[in-house]
CSV table of C-alpha atoms in Angstrom, one decimal:
chain,number,residue,atom,x,y,z
A,1,MET,CA,-4.4,-96.1,-112.8
A,2,SER,CA,-1.0,-94.1,-112.8
A,3,PHE,CA,0.0,-92.3,-109.7
A,4,SER,CA,0.9,-88.8,-109.9
A,5,LYS,CA,2.4,-88.4,-106.3
A,6,HIS,CA,3.2,-89.6,-102.9
A,7,TYR,CA,1.9,-88.8,-99.9
A,8,VAL,CA,2.5,-89.7,-95.7
A,9,LEU,CA,0.2,-88.9,-93.2
A,10,ALA,CA,0.9,-89.1,-89.7
A,11,ALA,CA,-1.3,-88.8,-86.5
A,12,GLY,CA,-2.1,-90.1,-83.2
A,13,GLY,CA,-4.0,-93.2,-82.5
A,14,THR,CA,-7.0,-91.3,-81.4
A,15,GLY,CA,-10.7,-91.0,-83.5
A,16,GLY,CA,-10.0,-87.4,-83.7
A,17,HIS,CA,-6.8,-87.5,-84.8
A,18,MET,CA,-7.1,-90.9,-87.6
A,19,ILE,CA,-11.0,-89.4,-88.7
A,20,PRO,CA,-9.7,-86.6,-90.4
A,21,ALA,CA,-6.5,-88.7,-91.6
A,22,TYR,CA,-8.6,-90.9,-93.2
A,23,ALA,CA,-10.7,-88.6,-95.1
A,24,LEU,CA,-7.5,-87.2,-96.8
A,25,ALA,CA,-6.1,-90.3,-97.2
A,26,LYS,CA,-9.2,-91.0,-99.6
A,27,GLU,CA,-9.5,-87.9,-101.1
A,28,LEU,CA,-5.7,-88.2,-102.0
A,29,VAL,CA,-6.6,-91.3,-103.9
A,30,LEU,CA,-9.2,-90.3,-105.6
A,31,ARG,CA,-7.1,-87.6,-107.2
A,32,GLY,CA,-4.3,-90.3,-107.8
A,33,HIS,CA,-1.9,-90.0,-105.5
A,34,ARG,CA,-0.2,-93.2,-103.7
A,35,VAL,CA,-1.0,-92.7,-99.7
A,36,ALA,CA,1.0,-94.2,-96.2
A,37,MET,CA,0.0,-93.7,-92.9
A,38,ILE,CA,2.3,-93.7,-90.1
A,39,THR,CA,0.7,-94.0,-86.5
A,40,ASP,CA,0.7,-96.0,-83.4
A,41,ALA,CA,-0.5,-99.6,-82.0
A,42,ARG,CA,-4.2,-98.0,-80.9
A,43,GLY,CA,-4.2,-96.1,-84.5
A,44,GLU,CA,-3.5,-99.0,-86.2
A,45,LYS,CA,-6.8,-100.6,-84.5
A,46,ILE,CA,-9.2,-97.7,-86.1
A,47,PRO,CA,-10.5,-98.6,-88.8
A,48,GLY,CA,-11.2,-96.1,-91.7
A,49,MET,CA,-8.0,-96.1,-94.4
A,50,VAL,CA,-7.8,-97.0,-97.3
A,51,ASP,CA,-7.9,-100.0,-99.1
A,52,GLU,CA,-4.9,-99.1,-101.6
A,53,GLY,CA,-3.4,-97.1,-98.4
A,54,GLN,CA,-0.2,-98.6,-96.5
A,55,VAL,CA,0.0,-98.2,-93.0
A,56,HIS,CA,3.1,-97.9,-90.7
A,57,VAL,CA,3.6,-98.4,-86.7
A,58,LEU,CA,6.3,-96.4,-85.4
A,59,PRO,CA,6.9,-95.9,-81.5
A,60,ALA,CA,5.4,-93.0,-80.1
A,61,GLY,CA,7.7,-91.1,-77.9
A,62,ARG,CA,6.5,-89.3,-75.1
A,63,ILE,CA,8.2,-86.8,-73.3
A,64,THR,CA,5.9,-85.0,-70.6
A,65,LYS,CA,7.0,-83.1,-67.2
A,66,ASP,CA,8.1,-86.3,-65.1
A,67,PRO,CA,11.9,-86.7,-65.9
A,68,ARG,CA,11.5,-90.0,-65.9
A,69,SER,CA,9.6,-89.9,-69.1
A,70,TRP,CA,12.7,-88.1,-70.4
A,71,VAL,CA,15.4,-90.9,-71.8
A,72,GLY,CA,12.6,-93.7,-72.5
A,73,GLY,CA,10.3,-90.8,-74.8
A,74,THR,CA,13.6,-89.3,-76.0
A,75,ARG,CA,14.8,-92.6,-77.1
A,76,ALA,CA,11.2,-93.8,-78.6
A,77,ILE,CA,11.0,-90.8,-80.9
A,78,LEU,CA,14.5,-91.3,-82.2
A,79,LYS,CA,14.1,-94.9,-83.0
A,80,GLY,CA,10.5,-93.5,-84.8
A,81,ARG,CA,12.3,-90.9,-86.9
A,82,ARG,CA,14.8,-93.4,-87.8
A,83,MET,CA,12.1,-95.8,-89.1
A,84,ALA,CA,10.7,-93.0,-90.8
A,85,MET,CA,13.4,-92.0,-92.8
A,86,GLN,CA,13.7,-95.6,-93.8
A,87,LEU,CA,10.5,-95.4,-95.3
A,88,TYR,CA,10.6,-92.3,-96.7
A,89,GLU,CA,13.8,-93.8,-98.6
A,90,THR,CA,12.1,-96.3,-100.4
A,91,PHE,CA,8.3,-94.5,-100.4
A,92,GLN,CA,9.7,-90.9,-101.9
A,93,PRO,CA,7.1,-88.8,-100.3
A,94,SER,CA,6.3,-85.6,-102.0
A,95,ALA,CA,5.3,-84.0,-98.6
A,96,ILE,CA,4.3,-85.5,-95.0
A,97,ILE,CA,1.2,-84.1,-93.0
A,98,GLY,CA,1.0,-84.8,-89.7
A,99,PHE,CA,-2.5,-84.2,-87.8
A,100,GLY,CA,-1.2,-84.2,-84.0
A,101,GLY,CA,-0.8,-87.0,-81.5
A,102,TYR,CA,3.1,-88.5,-80.4
A,103,PRO,CA,3.1,-90.6,-83.3
A,104,ALA,CA,3.3,-87.8,-85.7
A,105,TYR,CA,6.6,-86.1,-84.2
A,106,PRO,CA,9.3,-88.6,-85.5
A,107,ALA,CA,7.9,-89.1,-89.2
A,108,LEU,CA,7.7,-84.5,-88.9
A,109,LEU,CA,11.8,-84.4,-87.7
A,110,ALA,CA,12.5,-87.2,-90.2
A,111,ALA,CA,10.8,-85.1,-92.9
A,112,ASN,CA,13.2,-81.9,-91.6
A,113,SER,CA,16.2,-84.1,-92.0
A,114,ARG,CA,15.1,-85.5,-95.6
A,115,ASN,CA,13.9,-82.0,-96.4
A,116,ILE,CA,10.8,-83.1,-97.6
A,117,PRO,CA,7.7,-80.4,-97.1
A,118,THR,CA,5.4,-80.8,-94.7
A,119,ILE,CA,2.1,-79.5,-93.3
A,120,VAL,CA,0.1,-79.8,-89.5
A,121,HIS,CA,-3.2,-79.8,-89.7
A,122,GLU,CA,-5.0,-78.9,-86.3
A,123,GLN,CA,-8.1,-80.4,-85.3
A,124,ASN,CA,-8.9,-78.4,-82.7
A,125,ALA,CA,-9.3,-74.7,-81.5
A,126,VAL,CA,-6.0,-74.6,-79.4
A,127,LEU,CA,-2.8,-75.8,-81.3
A,128,GLY,CA,-1.9,-78.8,-79.6
A,129,ARG,CA,1.5,-79.9,-78.5
A,130,VAL,CA,3.1,-81.7,-80.8
A,131,ASN,CA,2.0,-79.4,-83.6
A,132,ARG,CA,3.5,-76.3,-81.5
A,133,LEU,CA,6.8,-78.2,-81.2
A,134,ALA,CA,6.5,-78.7,-85.7
A,135,ALA,CA,5.1,-75.2,-86.3
A,136,ARG,CA,8.5,-73.2,-86.9
A,137,SER,CA,9.6,-75.9,-89.5
A,138,VAL,CA,6.6,-76.8,-91.3
A,139,ASN,CA,5.7,-75.3,-94.5
A,140,ALA,CA,1.9,-74.5,-93.9
A,141,ILE,CA,-0.3,-74.6,-90.8
A,142,ALA,CA,-4.0,-76.0,-91.6
A,143,THR,CA,-6.7,-74.8,-89.1
A,144,ALA,CA,-10.4,-76.1,-88.4
A,145,TYR,CA,-11.4,-73.0,-86.6
A,146,PRO,CA,-10.5,-69.4,-87.9
A,147,ASP,CA,-8.7,-68.3,-84.6
A,148,VAL,CA,-6.1,-71.0,-83.1
A,149,LEU,CA,-4.6,-69.7,-79.6
A,150,ARG,CA,-1.4,-70.8,-79.1
A,151,ILE,CA,-0.1,-70.4,-82.7
A,152,LYS,CA,2.4,-67.6,-82.8
A,153,PRO,CA,2.0,-64.5,-84.6
A,154,LYS,CA,5.2,-64.8,-87.1
A,155,TYR,CA,3.6,-68.2,-88.1
A,156,GLN,CA,0.8,-66.6,-88.7
A,157,GLU,CA,1.5,-66.3,-92.7
A,158,LYS,CA,1.6,-70.2,-92.6
A,159,VAL,CA,-2.2,-70.7,-91.5
A,160,HIS,CA,-4.7,-71.9,-93.5
A,161,LEU,CA,-8.5,-72.3,-92.3
A,162,VAL,CA,-9.7,-75.7,-94.1
A,163,GLY,CA,-12.2,-77.0,-91.3
A,164,ASN,CA,-12.1,-80.6,-90.1
A,165,PRO,CA,-12.8,-83.3,-92.6
A,166,VAL,CA,-15.4,-85.7,-91.5
A,167,ARG,CA,-16.7,-88.7,-92.9
A,168,GLU,CA,-19.0,-88.7,-96.6
A,169,GLU,CA,-22.4,-89.8,-94.7
A,170,VAL,CA,-22.1,-86.6,-92.3
A,171,VAL,CA,-21.2,-84.2,-95.3
A,172,ALA,CA,-24.5,-85.9,-97.4
A,173,LEU,CA,-26.7,-84.9,-94.4
A,174,ARG,CA,-26.0,-81.3,-95.2
A,175,GLU,CA,-28.7,-81.3,-98.0
A,176,GLU,CA,-31.3,-83.0,-96.4
A,177,PRO,CA,-33.5,-81.2,-94.4
A,178,TYR,CA,-33.6,-80.8,-90.2
A,179,PRO,CA,-36.3,-83.5,-89.3
A,180,PRO,CA,-39.5,-82.3,-89.2
A,181,LEU,CA,-40.7,-81.9,-85.0
A,182,SER,CA,-44.4,-80.9,-84.4
A,183,GLU,CA,-45.7,-79.9,-81.3
A,184,GLU,CA,-46.6,-83.5,-80.6
A,185,GLY,CA,-44.3,-85.5,-83.1
A,186,ILE,CA,-41.1,-87.6,-80.8
A,187,PHE,CA,-38.3,-85.6,-80.1
A,188,ARG,CA,-35.4,-87.2,-81.0
A,189,VAL,CA,-32.4,-86.6,-78.5
A,190,LEU,CA,-28.5,-87.9,-79.3
A,191,VAL,CA,-26.4,-88.3,-76.7
A,192,THR,CA,-23.2,-89.1,-77.5
A,193,GLY,CA,-19.1,-88.9,-76.0
A,194,GLY,CA,-17.2,-89.2,-78.1
A,195,SER,CA,-15.0,-92.0,-79.2
A,196,GLN,CA,-14.7,-92.9,-75.0
A,197,GLY,CA,-17.5,-92.1,-73.8
A,198,ALA,CA,-18.8,-90.2,-70.7
A,199,SER,CA,-19.5,-91.4,-67.4
A,200,ILE,CA,-20.7,-88.1,-66.0
A,201,LEU,CA,-23.7,-87.9,-69.5
A,202,SER,CA,-24.5,-91.4,-67.9
A,203,SER,CA,-25.3,-90.0,-64.6
A,204,VAL,CA,-26.7,-86.8,-65.4
A,205,VAL,CA,-29.1,-87.0,-68.8
A,206,PRO,CA,-31.2,-89.9,-67.7
A,207,ASP,CA,-32.2,-87.4,-64.3
A,208,ALA,CA,-32.1,-84.3,-66.7
A,209,MET,CA,-35.1,-86.1,-68.8
A,210,ALA,CA,-37.2,-86.9,-66.1
A,211,MET,CA,-37.1,-82.9,-64.7
A,212,LEU,CA,-39.0,-82.3,-68.3
A,213,PRO,CA,-42.4,-81.3,-68.3
A,214,MET,CA,-44.6,-84.0,-68.9
A,215,HIS,CA,-46.2,-83.0,-72.4
A,216,LEU,CA,-42.3,-82.7,-73.4
A,217,ARG,CA,-41.2,-86.0,-71.5
A,218,ARG,CA,-43.9,-88.0,-72.9
A,219,ARG,CA,-42.1,-87.2,-76.2
A,220,LEU,CA,-38.7,-88.5,-76.1
A,221,GLN,CA,-37.0,-90.8,-77.9
A,222,ILE,CA,-33.0,-91.1,-76.7
A,223,THR,CA,-30.7,-92.5,-78.2
A,224,GLN,CA,-27.4,-92.7,-76.1
A,225,GLN,CA,-23.5,-94.2,-76.5
A,226,CYS,CA,-22.2,-94.9,-72.9
A,227,ARG,CA,-19.3,-96.9,-71.5
A,228,GLU,CA,-19.8,-100.7,-71.4
A,229,ASP,CA,-19.4,-99.9,-67.3
A,230,ASP,CA,-22.6,-97.8,-67.2
A,231,ILE,CA,-24.7,-99.2,-69.3
A,232,GLU,CA,-26.9,-101.0,-67.7
A,233,GLY,CA,-27.4,-98.5,-64.6
A,234,VAL,CA,-28.3,-95.9,-67.2
A,235,ARG,CA,-30.9,-98.8,-68.7
A,236,ALA,CA,-32.5,-98.8,-65.4
A,237,LYS,CA,-32.5,-95.2,-65.2
A,238,TYR,CA,-34.7,-95.0,-68.2
A,239,SER,CA,-36.7,-97.4,-67.1
A,240,GLU,CA,-37.4,-95.8,-64.1
A,241,HIS,CA,-38.6,-93.0,-65.7
A,242,ASP,CA,-40.2,-94.7,-68.5
A,243,ILE,CA,-38.9,-93.1,-71.1
A,244,PRO,CA,-38.0,-94.9,-74.1
A,245,ALA,CA,-34.2,-95.4,-74.6
A,246,GLU,CA,-31.8,-96.7,-77.2
A,247,LEU,CA,-28.7,-98.0,-75.5
A,248,ALA,CA,-25.1,-98.7,-76.6
A,249,THR,CA,-21.0,-98.2,-76.0
A,250,TYR,CA,-20.6,-97.9,-80.3
A,251,LEU,CA,-23.0,-96.9,-82.7
A,252,PRO,CA,-21.6,-98.0,-85.8
A,253,ASP,CA,-24.2,-96.0,-87.5
A,254,LEU,CA,-23.8,-92.5,-86.1
A,255,PRO,CA,-24.3,-90.5,-89.8
A,256,GLN,CA,-27.9,-92.1,-89.6
A,257,ARG,CA,-28.9,-91.1,-86.3
A,258,LEU,CA,-27.6,-87.8,-86.5
A,259,GLY,CA,-29.8,-86.8,-89.8
A,260,TRP,CA,-32.6,-88.1,-87.6
A,261,ALA,CA,-31.6,-86.2,-84.2
A,262,HIS,CA,-33.6,-82.8,-83.2
A,263,LEU,CA,-31.2,-82.1,-80.3
A,264,VAL,CA,-27.3,-83.6,-79.7
A,265,ILE,CA,-26.2,-83.5,-76.0
A,266,GLY,CA,-22.8,-84.8,-76.1
A,267,ARG,CA,-18.6,-83.3,-75.6
A,268,ALA,CA,-16.8,-80.5,-77.3
A,269,GLY,CA,-14.6,-82.4,-79.1
A,270,ALA,CA,-13.1,-81.5,-82.6
A,271,SER,CA,-14.6,-84.3,-85.0
A,272,THR,CA,-18.3,-83.6,-83.0
A,273,ILE,CA,-18.3,-80.0,-83.6
A,274,ALA,CA,-17.5,-80.2,-87.1
A,275,GLU,CA,-19.9,-83.0,-87.8
A,276,LEU,CA,-22.8,-81.1,-85.9
A,277,THR,CA,-21.8,-77.9,-87.6
A,278,THR,CA,-21.4,-79.8,-91.2
A,279,ALA,CA,-25.1,-81.5,-90.9
A,280,GLY,CA,-26.4,-78.6,-89.1
A,281,ARG,CA,-27.8,-79.7,-85.7
A,282,PRO,CA,-28.6,-78.1,-82.6
A,283,ALA,CA,-26.5,-79.3,-79.7
A,284,ILE,CA,-26.1,-78.6,-75.5
A,285,LEU,CA,-22.3,-79.2,-75.0
A,286,ILE,CA,-20.1,-80.1,-72.7
A,287,PRO,CA,-16.1,-79.1,-72.8
A,288,LEU,CA,-14.0,-81.8,-71.2
A,289,PRO,CA,-11.9,-79.9,-68.2
A,290,SER,CA,-9.3,-82.5,-68.6
A,291,ALA,CA,-8.6,-81.9,-72.1
A,292,MET,CA,-5.3,-81.0,-72.7
A,293,ASP,CA,-4.9,-76.9,-72.7
A,294,ASP,CA,-8.6,-76.7,-72.7
A,295,HIS,CA,-9.2,-76.8,-76.0
A,296,GLN,CA,-12.7,-78.1,-75.7
A,297,THR,CA,-14.0,-74.9,-74.3
A,298,TYR,CA,-12.5,-73.2,-77.1
A,299,ASN,CA,-14.0,-75.5,-79.6
A,300,VAL,CA,-17.6,-74.6,-78.4
A,301,LYS,CA,-17.2,-70.7,-78.8
A,302,GLU,CA,-17.5,-70.3,-82.3
A,303,MET,CA,-20.9,-72.9,-82.3
A,304,VAL,CA,-22.4,-71.1,-79.5
A,305,ALA,CA,-21.2,-67.2,-80.6
A,306,SER,CA,-23.5,-68.1,-83.4
A,307,GLY,CA,-26.6,-69.8,-81.8
A,308,GLY,CA,-26.0,-73.0,-83.0
A,309,ALA,CA,-25.6,-74.6,-80.1
A,310,ARG,CA,-25.1,-74.0,-75.9
A,311,SER,CA,-22.5,-74.6,-73.8
A,312,ILE,CA,-22.4,-75.4,-69.4
A,313,PRO,CA,-18.9,-76.2,-67.9
A,314,GLN,CA,-19.0,-79.4,-66.5
A,315,SER,CA,-18.6,-77.8,-63.0
A,316,ARG,CA,-22.1,-76.8,-63.5
A,317,PHE,CA,-23.5,-79.5,-65.2
A,318,THR,CA,-26.2,-80.9,-63.3
A,319,ALA,CA,-29.6,-82.9,-64.4
A,320,LYS,CA,-31.9,-79.5,-62.9
A,321,GLU,CA,-29.4,-77.2,-65.3
A,322,LEU,CA,-29.4,-79.8,-68.8
A,323,ALA,CA,-33.3,-79.7,-67.6
A,324,LYS,CA,-33.6,-75.9,-67.9
A,325,GLN,CA,-31.2,-75.5,-71.3
A,326,MET,CA,-33.3,-78.1,-73.2
A,327,GLN,CA,-36.6,-76.4,-72.0
A,328,LYS,CA,-35.1,-73.0,-73.1
A,329,MET,CA,-34.5,-75.0,-76.8
A,330,ALA,CA,-37.0,-77.1,-77.1
A,331,LEU,CA,-40.3,-75.2,-75.7
A,332,GLN,CA,-39.9,-72.1,-77.6
A,333,PRO,CA,-41.5,-72.4,-80.9
A,334,GLY,CA,-39.0,-72.4,-83.9
A,335,ALA,CA,-35.5,-72.4,-81.5
A,336,LEU,CA,-34.4,-76.0,-82.8
A,337,GLU,CA,-34.7,-75.1,-86.0
A,338,ASN,CA,-32.9,-71.7,-86.2
A,339,ALA,CA,-30.0,-73.4,-83.6
A,340,ALA,CA,-30.0,-76.1,-86.4
A,341,ARG,CA,-29.5,-73.3,-89.7
A,342,PHE,CA,-27.2,-71.1,-87.1
A,343,ALA,CA,-25.1,-74.6,-86.3
A,344,ALA,CA,-24.8,-74.9,-90.5
A,345,LYS,CA,-23.4,-72.0,-90.7
A,346,CYS,CA,-20.4,-72.6,-89.0
A,347,GLY,CA,-20.0,-75.9,-91.0
A,348,ARG,CA,-16.9,-76.6,-93.4
A,349,PRO,CA,-18.3,-78.7,-95.9
A,350,GLU,CA,-15.5,-78.5,-98.3
A,351,ALA,CA,-12.7,-79.3,-95.4
A,352,VAL,CA,-11.3,-82.3,-97.2
A,353,ASN,CA,-11.0,-80.8,-100.7
A,354,ASP,CA,-9.2,-77.7,-99.5
A,355,LEU,CA,-6.5,-79.6,-96.9
A,356,ALA,CA,-5.9,-81.7,-100.3
A,357,ASP,CA,-5.6,-78.6,-102.4
A,358,LEU,CA,-3.4,-77.1,-100.1
A,359,VAL,CA,-1.3,-80.9,-99.9
A,360,GLU,CA,-1.1,-80.6,-103.6
A,361,SER,CA,0.2,-76.8,-103.5
A,362,ILE,CA,2.9,-77.5,-101.9
A,363,GLY,CA,5.9,-77.6,-104.3
A,364,THR,CA,3.9,-76.5,-107.4
A,365,SER,CA,2.0,-73.6,-106.7
A,366,PRO,CA,2.5,-70.7,-104.1
A,367,LEU,CA,0.3,-71.7,-100.6
A,368,GLY,CA,-1.6,-68.1,-100.8
A,369,ASN,CA,-3.0,-69.6,-103.6
A,370,SER,CA,-4.4,-72.8,-102.3
A,371,MET,CA,-7.5,-72.3,-101.4
A,372,LYS,CA,-8.5,-70.2,-105.0
A,373,VAL,CA,-9.4,-73.5,-106.4
A,374,LYS,CA,-10.4,-73.0,-110.2
A,375,LYS,CA,-13.5,-74.6,-111.2
A,376,GLU,CA,-12.0,-76.3,-114.1
A,377,LYS,CA,-10.1,-77.9,-111.4
A,378,GLN,CA,-13.4,-79.5,-109.4
A,379,GLN,CA,-14.5,-80.6,-112.4
A,380,MET,CA,-11.8,-82.1,-113.5
A,381,ILE,CA,-11.5,-83.9,-109.7
A,382,SER,CA,-15.1,-85.0,-110.3
A,383,SER,CA,-14.4,-86.6,-113.6
A,384,ARG,CA,-12.0,-88.3,-111.8
A,385,LYS,CA,-14.2,-89.8,-109.2
A,386,GLU,CA,-16.9,-90.5,-111.5
A,387,ALA,CA,-14.9,-92.3,-113.4
A,388,LEU,CA,-13.2,-94.5,-110.8
A,389,ALA,CA,-16.2,-95.6,-109.3
A,390,LYS,CA,-17.7,-96.7,-112.4
A,391,ASP,CA,-14.1,-99.0,-112.9
A,392,GLY,CA,-15.5,-100.4,-108.8
A,393,VAL,CA,-13.1,-98.3,-107.1
A,394,GLN,CA,-14.7,-96.9,-103.9
């Protein structure tokens, strides 16, 4: 196989940064390009990188308001920058794409030193700290929401709405109908706290389910992700309330569970919302108040405004309030089906294709035209993917 361009993706070591980076890596490889990933030790452990890609671990210097972090953080950033520059000498990238997180910053700094074009992708509705630092020098800012806070007006001409890439299994759910829900049928609820779980869901959700009217409660089938420290306590609560529940610290088949779910209860992380809106599933979301810049509160606004979700601030997230919101959605005829449809209207299932188009446009065509993908180009890409699939390339 011949490779047309080389790209370096740089992402902090959390699922929220790594999942869209992995999705882009796969798409670029399918388009015939070579890809390398820069991350930290945490990111290296998160599965999902294409076999054809390289992974490089760089120091992730972090500078906070605490003066004690300044010297060590600066040293780590400079060391990471030197290591990235060494990689660029041999790999010769056409562009560097940053996905936020501290490991991305040295990679972007090194790109500036080498005059290599750069793009940042922002998954949240508030521009993250590293992306804010890089905004002045990058060629383009790709966003997941129409309105993103903390982007200065002078940088708006760089902004391109592409969405937040998700796994192919989630995109496939968009073509499936909302699961049938009769008045007497099983009501499947999926509870997930994101990659790290959420103890408050473990303490509130089981008691809320017990408060539901008996004719709704007896139909429940719960699947809940829990922290390891919480799981036995949650199991005991559901058993006490005689509510069937499947509990796990990790759900490897989450897309399949999402496909079965009639309602999702969870945090308002960028990846969670991207999956909900891509698949078209209604939700009750509890933004994490400690998230940087309170970005989860802003993440949920578009989905709530559309009618696809309800949001409960953590300060008001009680069993009584959750039970009340669930009844409003579950007992009104057609409410959940309508919410699912409204959620899907917020989805951007072509996010990975649009982001890859933007990346490919660097240095080859005006950025302003990058979202206007011609039908012939899409057909060419589809043909290439089919050929690769026949050759056994996944």
